[in-house]
Amino acid sequence: MSCSDDAGSVLQSALSTPIPTPAPAPVVLPEDCAALTALAAEDDHAAALVPVLCPEHPLDAVAARKALLAADSADAARRRIPLLTEFPELAALAKLVAQVDVDVEIDARLPSPATAIVTPLSDTVLATAALARSQVRAPGLGSEARTRARGYLAKVHTHALRQLGIETTRPPGPLGRQLAALAIHYGRAFCTAYWRRRVPGLGTLFNETERSILRAVLVLEADASVGDPPLVAYELSMGRQYLERPDVNKRLLRAHERDLGLLSPTRVEPIAKAIPRLLEHGLVDLAIARALTLRKRGNVALADIDQLLRRGLTDAEGEEYLERLDTRLKRARAASRSAPPAALDHAADPNWPSASVVAREQLEALEGAPSPFARRYALGRAVLVFRARPDALRVAIDRAGNSTHPAIATALPLLRSVLDELDDGRLAWLRRKAATDGRVVTDPEAATRRQFAAMAREAGDAAR
């Protein structure tokens, strides 16, 4: 632009030029076993589907690790063990999560957890962990011996979490979430037992275990928890409550000043963000109780707590629990004292994609599958993704139920089967089952019962 040009006219022309809309990236799906095996080195879901779609293709070390990380339950981890015979450390991790018994001779005396070597994980370590579990439950054993057994279990699971290479800033995968929950469980049990009776020589291990609990909580908070099994959801809540204790928080802050780095207790998400996690798993009473702690600790106005709970409860459970919420809040108002109000500490937006985005990606993959193999892959990947994100499954079923695209319409029965697998009796699930009965279910009597059950639940005539 020369000095004689009119800057305003040039700017006006630039602003009036329409911005081209970027074309969405094409969906790339593997069309044969070779492409799927290559993709397995980069994608956890592809690695998990290689043994299903291409059982004759062996897994390399990278794909085997990703296939293990995609195991979404203890049973799934157990089924991975035959695939990991060439990778003993990965097989040992699967056995630890699945609590598989190993046939190895070990010393009948449990080694001191303060000096025991538990890395790398091996069959000997697994057998010793089984011995520790039996000592925790054995009658007649002294409290110090039980504390040492709990300390050994805590050390094994926290070191296994590190051995898996899971960081607190990246999604850990389904198996990583289970391992983190086990680390919280055994860590809390050991730390609580240690405080009841100080066992000589375990002070350093106690400090390390508290930091490991913080690490495991941050690992679980790094991704969505909608598809977590009950153990993981419960341990995340209990781990957060342990870290909120004033004495624990004070010790971790002192350690943070020295060497914790990213493992700071200030990184734990606020209660306002934890409440939707609890509601998503149907832990309504626990969510209400946790929300009311905001009133006790921060003098947060009950109106703000009411709005937070009512919105989340309606999204997750419908209107079935609103009467219970009103009763609890009325009781809290009667018992609360006047205090200066504080602001509700809302958390930042989550780092993981929303349910709508996840559902759209999976449905677009089904629409764009160019071959039968690619469609089988897209269907298998959708099952894995929706098991981890039931919130996205609900969105996908709503959209698939109204879709006329042949690829989506024919995939609706599979989506419904995943819904049936995850159904825990909530009204939100029942509504979708009743809505899709006409296109999926062949038993008209069962469909009629579900329709009347949904009507009764919505009218408040039947409790869950």
Tab-separated table of C-alpha atoms in Angstrom:
chain	number	residue	atom	x	y	z
A	1	MET	CA	0.000	0.000	0.000
A	2	SER	CA	1.479	3.368	-1.016
A	3	CYS	CA	1.326	6.515	1.081
A	4	SER	CA	-1.331	7.972	-1.251
A	5	ASP	CA	-3.750	5.056	-0.740
A	6	ASP	CA	-6.764	5.525	1.446
A	7	ALA	CA	-6.093	3.248	4.432
A	8	GLY	CA	-9.756	3.246	5.404
A	9	SER	CA	-10.928	2.007	1.997
A	10	VAL	CA	-8.320	-0.743	1.950
A	11	LEU	CA	-9.333	-1.899	5.417
A	12	GLN	CA	-13.025	-1.753	4.533
A	13	SER	CA	-12.394	-3.882	1.445
A	14	ALA	CA	-10.523	-6.448	3.497
A	15	LEU	CA	-13.262	-6.630	6.108
A	16	SER	CA	-15.979	-7.100	3.497
A	17	THR	CA	-14.173	-10.055	1.879
A	18	PRO	CA	-15.825	-13.281	3.091
A	19	ILE	CA	-13.573	-15.642	5.007
A	20	PRO	CA	-13.494	-19.081	3.383
A	21	THR	CA	-14.829	-21.818	5.594
A	22	PRO	CA	-12.159	-24.478	6.158
A	23	ALA	CA	-13.165	-27.851	4.808
A	24	PRO	CA	-13.376	-30.571	7.446
A	25	ALA	CA	-10.532	-33.058	7.420
A	26	PRO	CA	-11.510	-36.254	5.589
A	27	VAL	CA	-12.096	-39.283	7.745
A	28	VAL	CA	-9.223	-41.718	7.200
A	29	LEU	CA	-10.049	-45.316	8.045
A	30	PRO	CA	-7.857	-48.407	7.567
A	31	GLU	CA	-9.080	-50.618	4.753
A	32	ASP	CA	-6.994	-53.728	5.470
A	33	CYS	CA	-4.981	-55.383	8.199
A	34	ALA	CA	-1.709	-53.807	7.085
A	35	ALA	CA	-3.150	-50.310	7.423
A	36	LEU	CA	-4.730	-51.174	10.761
A	37	THR	CA	-1.456	-52.573	12.113
A	38	ALA	CA	0.366	-49.410	11.027
A	39	LEU	CA	-2.292	-47.266	12.689
A	40	ALA	CA	-2.050	-49.320	15.887
A	41	ALA	CA	1.366	-47.804	16.615
A	42	GLU	CA	-0.288	-44.388	17.023
A	43	ASP	CA	-3.862	-45.074	18.106
A	44	ASP	CA	-4.965	-46.924	21.266
A	45	HIS	CA	-8.308	-47.935	19.789
A	46	ALA	CA	-6.709	-49.318	16.632
A	47	ALA	CA	-4.294	-51.366	18.748
A	48	ALA	CA	-7.207	-52.755	20.747
A	49	LEU	CA	-8.989	-53.789	17.530
A	50	VAL	CA	-6.035	-55.551	15.869
A	51	PRO	CA	-6.584	-58.850	17.769
A	52	VAL	CA	-10.293	-58.708	16.883
A	53	LEU	CA	-10.148	-57.764	13.203
A	54	CYS	CA	-6.722	-59.213	12.363
A	55	PRO	CA	-5.965	-62.034	14.829
A	56	GLU	CA	-3.153	-63.389	12.640
A	57	HIS	CA	-1.130	-60.169	12.898
A	58	PRO	CA	1.237	-60.062	15.917
A	59	LEU	CA	1.595	-56.869	17.940
A	60	ASP	CA	4.876	-55.045	18.290
A	61	ALA	CA	5.948	-53.513	21.600
A	62	VAL	CA	4.319	-50.122	20.945
A	63	ALA	CA	1.016	-51.552	19.714
A	64	ALA	CA	0.951	-54.098	22.554
A	65	ARG	CA	1.320	-51.318	25.117
A	66	LYS	CA	-1.490	-49.331	23.514
A	67	ALA	CA	-3.700	-52.410	23.360
A	68	LEU	CA	-3.125	-52.929	27.073
A	69	LEU	CA	-3.903	-49.298	27.872
A	70	ALA	CA	-7.237	-49.661	26.055
A	71	ALA	CA	-8.429	-52.412	28.429
A	72	ASP	CA	-11.464	-50.864	30.133
A	73	SER	CA	-11.983	-53.421	32.903
A	74	ALA	CA	-10.188	-56.045	34.944
A	75	ASP	CA	-11.719	-58.748	32.748
A	76	ALA	CA	-10.499	-56.968	29.618
A	77	ALA	CA	-6.995	-56.780	31.109
A	78	ARG	CA	-7.163	-60.513	31.848
A	79	ARG	CA	-8.102	-61.223	28.240
A	80	ARG	CA	-5.082	-59.236	27.039
A	81	ILE	CA	-2.606	-61.473	28.899
A	82	PRO	CA	-2.299	-64.158	26.146
A	83	LEU	CA	-1.503	-61.394	23.643
A	84	LEU	CA	1.376	-60.117	25.800
A	85	THR	CA	3.424	-63.288	26.226
A	86	GLU	CA	6.380	-61.700	24.399
A	87	PHE	CA	6.240	-58.627	26.659
A	88	PRO	CA	6.544	-59.865	30.272
A	89	GLU	CA	6.417	-56.416	31.881
A	90	LEU	CA	3.184	-55.534	30.074
A	91	ALA	CA	1.746	-58.940	30.951
A	92	ALA	CA	2.662	-58.336	34.602
A	93	LEU	CA	0.805	-55.004	34.546
A	94	ALA	CA	-2.274	-56.721	33.152
A	95	LYS	CA	-2.041	-59.414	35.849
A	96	LEU	CA	-1.719	-56.750	38.553
A	97	VAL	CA	-4.894	-54.941	37.481
A	98	ALA	CA	-6.786	-58.218	37.008
A	99	GLN	CA	-5.323	-59.694	40.262
A	100	VAL	CA	-4.357	-62.909	38.493
A	101	ASP	CA	-2.657	-65.519	40.679
A	102	VAL	CA	0.853	-66.521	39.581
A	103	ASP	CA	2.548	-69.821	40.351
A	104	VAL	CA	5.889	-68.672	41.782
A	105	GLU	CA	7.596	-69.766	44.968
A	106	ILE	CA	8.431	-66.882	47.289
A	107	ASP	CA	9.552	-66.383	50.852
A	108	ALA	CA	6.664	-66.718	53.287
A	109	ARG	CA	7.859	-63.584	55.072
A	110	LEU	CA	6.824	-60.284	53.552
A	111	PRO	CA	9.817	-58.035	52.771
A	112	SER	CA	10.014	-54.603	54.343
A	113	PRO	CA	8.045	-52.224	52.107
A	114	ALA	CA	10.576	-49.478	52.806
A	115	THR	CA	13.403	-51.367	51.064
A	116	ALA	CA	11.544	-53.823	48.809
A	117	ILE	CA	12.335	-53.594	45.096
A	118	VAL	CA	9.106	-53.657	43.082
A	119	THR	CA	10.359	-52.349	39.723
A	120	PRO	CA	10.318	-53.793	37.131
A	121	LEU	CA	7.081	-55.601	37.823
A	122	SER	CA	7.538	-59.371	37.699
A	123	ASP	CA	5.776	-62.574	38.716
A	124	THR	CA	7.742	-62.557	41.969
A	125	VAL	CA	6.461	-59.082	42.823
A	126	LEU	CA	2.919	-60.150	41.886
A	127	ALA	CA	3.132	-63.218	44.128
A	128	THR	CA	4.430	-61.051	46.979
A	129	ALA	CA	1.566	-58.614	46.438
A	130	ALA	CA	-0.870	-61.527	46.674
A	131	LEU	CA	0.810	-62.500	49.961
A	132	ALA	CA	0.351	-58.920	51.217
A	133	ARG	CA	-3.341	-58.956	50.298
A	134	SER	CA	-3.818	-62.187	52.215
A	135	GLN	CA	-2.044	-60.734	55.267
A	136	VAL	CA	-4.311	-57.682	55.253
A	137	ARG	CA	-7.327	-59.988	55.533
A	138	ALA	CA	-5.786	-62.711	57.715
A	139	PRO	CA	-7.237	-62.926	61.260
A	140	GLY	CA	-4.914	-62.752	64.237
A	141	LEU	CA	-2.242	-60.651	62.550
A	142	GLY	CA	-0.900	-57.648	64.470
A	143	SER	CA	-1.576	-54.082	63.411
A	144	GLU	CA	2.075	-53.430	62.516
A	145	ALA	CA	2.156	-56.432	60.179
A	146	ARG	CA	-1.042	-55.266	58.493
A	147	THR	CA	0.385	-51.775	58.071
A	148	ARG	CA	3.512	-53.201	56.443
A	149	ALA	CA	1.365	-55.302	54.108
A	150	ARG	CA	-0.658	-52.222	53.138
A	151	GLY	CA	2.565	-50.313	52.594
A	152	TYR	CA	3.862	-52.977	50.227
A	153	LEU	CA	0.633	-52.935	48.202
A	154	ALA	CA	0.708	-49.153	48.015
A	155	LYS	CA	4.309	-49.201	46.816
A	156	VAL	CA	3.644	-51.847	44.157
A	157	HIS	CA	0.689	-50.013	42.632
A	158	THR	CA	2.250	-46.538	42.721
A	159	HIS	CA	5.442	-47.802	41.092
A	160	ALA	CA	3.386	-49.701	38.498
A	161	LEU	CA	1.636	-46.453	37.619
A	162	ARG	CA	5.012	-44.825	37.041
A	163	GLN	CA	6.274	-47.846	35.112
A	164	LEU	CA	3.356	-47.463	32.714
A	165	GLY	CA	4.650	-43.968	31.930
A	166	ILE	CA	1.415	-42.163	32.744
A	167	GLU	CA	1.771	-38.414	33.288
A	168	THR	CA	-0.561	-36.045	35.087
A	169	THR	CA	-1.062	-33.801	32.054
A	170	ARG	CA	-2.232	-36.389	29.501
A	171	PRO	CA	-5.232	-38.739	29.364
A	172	PRO	CA	-4.174	-42.030	30.965
A	173	GLY	CA	-6.378	-44.450	29.019
A	174	PRO	CA	-8.868	-46.918	30.540
A	175	LEU	CA	-6.270	-49.242	32.088
A	176	GLY	CA	-4.304	-46.301	33.433
A	177	ARG	CA	-7.429	-45.012	35.166
A	178	GLN	CA	-7.975	-48.381	36.841
A	179	LEU	CA	-4.358	-48.529	37.976
A	180	ALA	CA	-4.544	-44.974	39.323
A	181	ALA	CA	-7.695	-45.883	41.283
A	182	LEU	CA	-5.938	-48.905	42.791
A	183	ALA	CA	-2.982	-46.695	43.731
A	184	ILE	CA	-5.363	-44.325	45.538
A	185	HIS	CA	-7.134	-47.202	47.286
A	186	TYR	CA	-4.031	-48.912	48.631
A	187	GLY	CA	-2.312	-45.590	49.283
A	188	ARG	CA	-5.164	-44.280	51.423
A	189	ALA	CA	-5.349	-47.561	53.341
A	190	PHE	CA	-1.628	-47.476	54.120
A	191	CYS	CA	-1.474	-43.790	55.068
A	192	THR	CA	-4.512	-44.103	57.357
A	193	ALA	CA	-3.054	-47.197	59.039
A	194	TYR	CA	0.323	-45.501	59.467
A	195	TRP	CA	-1.213	-42.524	61.255
A	196	ARG	CA	-3.070	-44.802	63.633
A	197	ARG	CA	0.126	-46.607	64.608
A	198	ARG	CA	3.506	-45.214	63.578
A	199	VAL	CA	5.514	-48.206	62.366
A	200	PRO	CA	9.275	-47.588	62.597
A	201	GLY	CA	11.031	-47.260	59.267
A	202	LEU	CA	7.982	-46.393	57.168
A	203	GLY	CA	7.984	-42.592	57.473
A	204	THR	CA	9.710	-42.017	54.123
A	205	LEU	CA	7.378	-44.443	52.380
A	206	PHE	CA	4.421	-42.629	53.964
A	207	ASN	CA	5.546	-39.282	52.521
A	208	GLU	CA	6.112	-40.823	49.099
A	209	THR	CA	2.699	-42.497	49.177
A	210	GLU	CA	0.874	-39.242	49.917
A	211	ARG	CA	2.544	-37.701	46.893
A	212	SER	CA	1.545	-40.760	44.870
A	213	ILE	CA	-2.087	-40.287	45.899
A	214	LEU	CA	-1.876	-36.709	44.624
A	215	ARG	CA	-0.321	-37.932	41.374
A	216	ALA	CA	-3.059	-40.539	40.890
A	217	VAL	CA	-5.833	-37.995	41.543
A	218	LEU	CA	-4.321	-35.592	39.003
A	219	VAL	CA	-4.034	-38.455	36.516
A	220	LEU	CA	-7.745	-39.224	36.865
A	221	GLU	CA	-8.686	-35.551	36.599
A	222	ALA	CA	-6.759	-35.201	33.317
A	223	ASP	CA	-9.579	-36.773	31.316
A	224	ALA	CA	-13.334	-37.332	31.315
A	225	SER	CA	-14.574	-39.824	33.903
A	226	VAL	CA	-18.032	-40.553	32.487
A	227	GLY	CA	-17.216	-44.143	31.552
A	228	ASP	CA	-15.306	-45.017	34.711
A	229	PRO	CA	-16.303	-48.195	36.539
A	230	PRO	CA	-17.659	-47.640	40.074
A	231	LEU	CA	-14.283	-48.387	41.704
A	232	VAL	CA	-12.556	-45.604	39.780
A	233	ALA	CA	-15.344	-43.072	40.371
A	234	TYR	CA	-15.401	-43.835	44.094
A	235	GLU	CA	-11.627	-43.749	44.564
A	236	LEU	CA	-11.341	-40.446	42.726
A	237	SER	CA	-13.833	-38.924	45.163
A	238	MET	CA	-12.173	-40.488	48.214
A	239	GLY	CA	-8.709	-39.488	47.032
A	240	ARG	CA	-9.838	-35.897	46.615
A	241	GLN	CA	-11.318	-35.883	50.112
A	242	TYR	CA	-8.077	-37.263	51.546
A	243	LEU	CA	-6.061	-34.515	49.850
A	244	GLU	CA	-8.452	-31.861	51.180
A	245	ARG	CA	-7.609	-32.713	54.771
A	246	PRO	CA	-5.745	-29.729	56.291
A	247	ASP	CA	-2.825	-31.821	57.577
A	248	VAL	CA	-2.353	-33.615	54.245
A	249	ASN	CA	-2.609	-30.407	52.259
A	250	LYS	CA	-0.081	-28.712	54.526
A	251	ARG	CA	2.445	-31.539	54.150
A	252	LEU	CA	2.079	-31.616	50.374
A	253	LEU	CA	2.493	-27.846	50.110
A	254	ARG	CA	5.725	-28.079	52.094
A	255	ALA	CA	6.943	-30.813	49.771
A	256	HIS	CA	5.869	-28.742	46.760
A	257	GLU	CA	8.207	-25.971	47.826
A	258	ARG	CA	11.072	-28.443	47.578
A	259	ASP	CA	10.650	-30.913	44.734
A	260	LEU	CA	7.058	-31.656	43.692
A	261	GLY	CA	7.013	-29.445	40.594
A	262	LEU	CA	3.835	-30.214	38.662
A	263	LEU	CA	2.594	-32.326	41.574
A	264	SER	CA	1.150	-29.404	43.496
A	265	PRO	CA	-2.033	-29.828	45.548
A	266	THR	CA	-3.211	-26.517	44.113
A	267	ARG	CA	-3.737	-28.315	40.776
A	268	VAL	CA	-6.546	-30.467	42.186
A	269	GLU	CA	-9.789	-29.362	40.572
A	270	PRO	CA	-12.281	-27.423	42.736
A	271	ILE	CA	-15.377	-29.073	44.180
A	272	ALA	CA	-17.557	-27.257	41.667
A	273	LYS	CA	-15.993	-29.323	38.882
A	274	ALA	CA	-16.051	-32.587	40.827
A	275	ILE	CA	-19.809	-32.457	41.445
A	276	PRO	CA	-20.783	-33.155	37.788
A	277	ARG	CA	-18.492	-36.208	37.867
A	278	LEU	CA	-20.398	-37.591	40.847
A	279	LEU	CA	-23.784	-36.846	39.325
A	280	GLU	CA	-22.787	-38.532	36.082
A	281	HIS	CA	-22.209	-41.751	38.019
A	282	GLY	CA	-25.486	-41.521	39.926
A	283	LEU	CA	-23.844	-40.673	43.262
A	284	VAL	CA	-26.535	-38.117	44.013
A	285	ASP	CA	-26.336	-38.052	47.824
A	286	LEU	CA	-22.554	-37.814	47.748
A	287	ALA	CA	-22.715	-34.979	45.227
A	288	ILE	CA	-25.193	-33.026	47.372
A	289	ALA	CA	-23.078	-33.593	50.477
A	290	ARG	CA	-19.932	-32.449	48.675
A	291	ALA	CA	-21.698	-29.366	47.348
A	292	LEU	CA	-22.884	-28.414	50.823
A	293	THR	CA	-19.267	-28.415	52.022
A	294	LEU	CA	-18.863	-25.299	49.896
A	295	ARG	CA	-21.273	-23.619	52.315
A	296	LYS	CA	-19.301	-24.733	55.345
A	297	ARG	CA	-15.825	-23.963	54.012
A	298	GLY	CA	-16.268	-20.966	51.749
A	299	ASN	CA	-19.562	-19.410	52.839
A	300	VAL	CA	-20.857	-19.872	49.306
A	301	ALA	CA	-24.462	-18.789	48.947
A	302	LEU	CA	-26.955	-21.631	48.932
A	303	ALA	CA	-28.569	-20.092	45.854
A	304	ASP	CA	-25.362	-20.707	43.890
A	305	ILE	CA	-25.118	-24.258	45.219
A	306	ASP	CA	-28.773	-24.825	44.339
A	307	GLN	CA	-28.188	-23.657	40.765
A	308	LEU	CA	-25.076	-25.818	40.361
A	309	LEU	CA	-26.757	-28.962	41.668
A	310	ARG	CA	-30.101	-28.426	39.951
A	311	ARG	CA	-28.537	-27.974	36.532
A	312	GLY	CA	-26.243	-30.974	36.833
A	313	LEU	CA	-28.885	-33.172	38.435
A	314	THR	CA	-31.424	-32.415	35.715
A	315	ASP	CA	-28.912	-33.221	32.979
A	316	ALA	CA	-27.830	-36.520	34.539
A	317	GLU	CA	-30.948	-37.837	36.251
A	318	GLY	CA	-33.931	-35.901	34.939
A	319	GLU	CA	-36.352	-34.593	37.567
A	320	GLU	CA	-36.461	-37.664	39.793
A	321	TYR	CA	-34.174	-36.301	42.493
A	322	LEU	CA	-35.203	-32.648	42.557
A	323	GLU	CA	-37.548	-33.240	45.507
A	324	ARG	CA	-34.697	-34.804	47.469
A	325	LEU	CA	-32.483	-31.852	46.560
A	326	ASP	CA	-35.099	-29.363	47.768
A	327	THR	CA	-35.382	-31.234	51.084
A	328	ARG	CA	-31.625	-31.240	51.648
A	329	LEU	CA	-31.274	-27.553	50.784
A	330	LYS	CA	-34.203	-26.623	53.023
A	331	ARG	CA	-32.524	-28.448	55.901
A	332	ALA	CA	-29.235	-26.680	55.136
A	333	ARG	CA	-30.919	-23.262	55.110
A	334	ALA	CA	-32.489	-23.935	58.488
A	335	ALA	CA	-29.172	-25.007	60.020
A	336	SER	CA	-26.888	-22.416	58.411
A	337	ARG	CA	-25.818	-19.197	60.035
A	338	SER	CA	-25.494	-15.875	58.302
A	339	ALA	CA	-22.003	-15.264	56.950
A	340	PRO	CA	-20.420	-13.032	54.325
A	341	PRO	CA	-20.977	-14.682	50.930
A	342	ALA	CA	-18.113	-15.956	48.796
A	343	ALA	CA	-17.849	-16.602	45.081
A	344	LEU	CA	-18.366	-20.067	43.668
A	345	ASP	CA	-15.021	-21.342	42.425
A	346	HIS	CA	-15.790	-22.541	38.930
A	347	ALA	CA	-13.163	-24.589	37.127
A	348	ALA	CA	-11.784	-23.935	33.688
A	349	ASP	CA	-13.301	-25.653	30.677
A	350	PRO	CA	-12.275	-29.305	30.387
A	351	ASN	CA	-9.400	-30.312	28.140
A	352	TRP	CA	-11.272	-33.241	26.585
A	353	PRO	CA	-13.778	-32.931	23.705
A	354	SER	CA	-17.438	-32.473	24.460
A	355	ALA	CA	-19.989	-35.249	24.122
A	356	SER	CA	-21.379	-33.636	20.968
A	357	VAL	CA	-17.959	-33.560	19.296
A	358	VAL	CA	-17.223	-37.194	20.178
A	359	ALA	CA	-20.604	-38.356	18.894
A	360	ARG	CA	-20.215	-36.414	15.646
A	361	GLU	CA	-16.743	-37.851	14.994
A	362	GLN	CA	-17.930	-41.431	15.416
A	363	LEU	CA	-21.048	-40.998	13.283
A	364	GLU	CA	-19.053	-39.284	10.537
A	365	ALA	CA	-16.623	-42.209	10.533
A	366	LEU	CA	-19.534	-44.611	10.064
A	367	GLU	CA	-20.896	-42.501	7.219
A	368	GLY	CA	-17.530	-42.253	5.455
A	369	ALA	CA	-16.419	-45.882	5.678
A	370	PRO	CA	-15.404	-46.766	2.064
A	371	SER	CA	-15.173	-50.554	2.470
A	372	PRO	CA	-16.582	-53.373	4.608
A	373	PHE	CA	-13.310	-53.638	6.557
A	374	ALA	CA	-13.263	-49.907	7.219
A	375	ARG	CA	-16.871	-50.064	8.413
A	376	ARG	CA	-16.086	-52.928	10.802
A	377	TYR	CA	-13.216	-50.843	12.163
A	378	ALA	CA	-15.451	-47.778	12.525
A	379	LEU	CA	-18.079	-49.837	14.350
A	380	GLY	CA	-15.510	-51.383	16.686
A	381	ARG	CA	-13.943	-48.025	17.423
A	382	ALA	CA	-17.370	-46.529	18.138
A	383	VAL	CA	-18.029	-49.255	20.711
A	384	LEU	CA	-14.723	-48.561	22.481
A	385	VAL	CA	-15.209	-44.799	22.426
A	386	PHE	CA	-18.810	-44.870	23.616
A	387	ARG	CA	-17.974	-47.255	26.462
A	388	ALA	CA	-15.575	-44.607	27.713
A	389	ARG	CA	-17.958	-41.727	26.952
A	390	PRO	CA	-21.565	-42.722	27.738
A	391	ASP	CA	-22.503	-39.050	27.561
A	392	ALA	CA	-21.483	-39.079	23.895
A	393	LEU	CA	-23.386	-42.336	23.396
A	394	ARG	CA	-26.595	-40.640	24.528
A	395	VAL	CA	-26.042	-37.867	21.974
A	396	ALA	CA	-25.194	-40.371	19.225
A	397	ILE	CA	-28.327	-42.439	19.869
A	398	ASP	CA	-30.508	-39.326	19.752
A	399	ARG	CA	-28.992	-38.359	16.411
A	400	ALA	CA	-28.989	-41.889	14.978
A	401	GLY	CA	-32.640	-42.330	15.934
A	402	ASN	CA	-33.553	-39.399	13.680
A	403	SER	CA	-31.094	-40.144	10.873
A	404	THR	CA	-32.076	-41.451	7.456
A	405	HIS	CA	-28.511	-42.216	6.361
A	406	PRO	CA	-28.266	-45.974	5.725
A	407	ALA	CA	-24.890	-46.330	7.453
A	408	ILE	CA	-26.198	-44.662	10.614
A	409	ALA	CA	-29.584	-46.361	10.564
A	410	THR	CA	-27.996	-49.810	10.338
A	411	ALA	CA	-25.566	-48.945	13.148
A	412	LEU	CA	-28.368	-48.046	15.563
A	413	PRO	CA	-28.791	-51.646	16.843
A	414	LEU	CA	-25.094	-51.741	17.778
A	415	LEU	CA	-25.340	-48.411	19.581
A	416	ARG	CA	-28.402	-49.708	21.379
A	417	SER	CA	-26.477	-52.822	22.474
A	418	VAL	CA	-23.799	-50.602	24.022
A	419	LEU	CA	-26.582	-48.671	25.750
A	420	ASP	CA	-28.036	-51.925	27.113
A	421	GLU	CA	-24.567	-52.901	28.360
A	422	LEU	CA	-24.049	-49.621	30.222
A	423	ASP	CA	-27.615	-49.181	31.468
A	424	ASP	CA	-27.713	-48.775	35.250
A	425	GLY	CA	-31.421	-48.041	35.634
A	426	ARG	CA	-31.433	-44.281	35.235
A	427	LEU	CA	-34.356	-42.452	33.713
A	428	ALA	CA	-32.123	-40.899	31.030
A	429	TRP	CA	-31.178	-44.386	29.777
A	430	LEU	CA	-34.766	-45.655	30.014
A	431	ARG	CA	-36.032	-42.763	27.911
A	432	ARG	CA	-33.590	-43.559	25.112
A	433	LYS	CA	-34.340	-47.260	25.214
A	434	ALA	CA	-38.056	-46.525	24.923
A	435	ALA	CA	-37.417	-44.055	22.096
A	436	THR	CA	-35.396	-46.565	20.043
A	437	ASP	CA	-37.546	-49.642	20.722
A	438	GLY	CA	-39.517	-49.095	17.532
A	439	ARG	CA	-36.395	-49.411	15.357
A	440	VAL	CA	-34.382	-51.966	17.301
A	441	VAL	CA	-36.328	-54.252	19.650
A	442	THR	CA	-38.230	-57.234	18.270
A	443	ASP	CA	-40.063	-58.033	21.516
A	444	PRO	CA	-43.167	-55.803	21.531
A	445	GLU	CA	-44.109	-56.798	25.085
A	446	ALA	CA	-40.740	-55.657	26.461
A	447	ALA	CA	-41.029	-52.402	24.528
A	448	THR	CA	-44.492	-51.778	25.966
A	449	ARG	CA	-43.248	-52.381	29.520
A	450	ARG	CA	-40.387	-49.946	29.004
A	451	GLN	CA	-42.743	-47.318	27.620
A	452	PHE	CA	-45.066	-47.544	30.619
A	453	ALA	CA	-42.076	-47.596	33.006
A	454	ALA	CA	-40.735	-44.408	31.457
A	455	MET	CA	-44.127	-42.726	31.736
A	456	ALA	CA	-44.451	-43.736	35.396
A	457	ARG	CA	-40.949	-42.557	36.238
A	458	GLU	CA	-41.454	-39.220	34.515
A	459	ALA	CA	-44.733	-38.732	36.391
A	460	GLY	CA	-43.000	-39.422	39.696
A	461	ASP	CA	-45.068	-42.541	40.410
A	462	ALA	CA	-42.125	-44.937	40.623
A	463	ALA	CA	-38.824	-44.559	42.462
A	464	ARG	CA	-35.564	-45.748	40.992
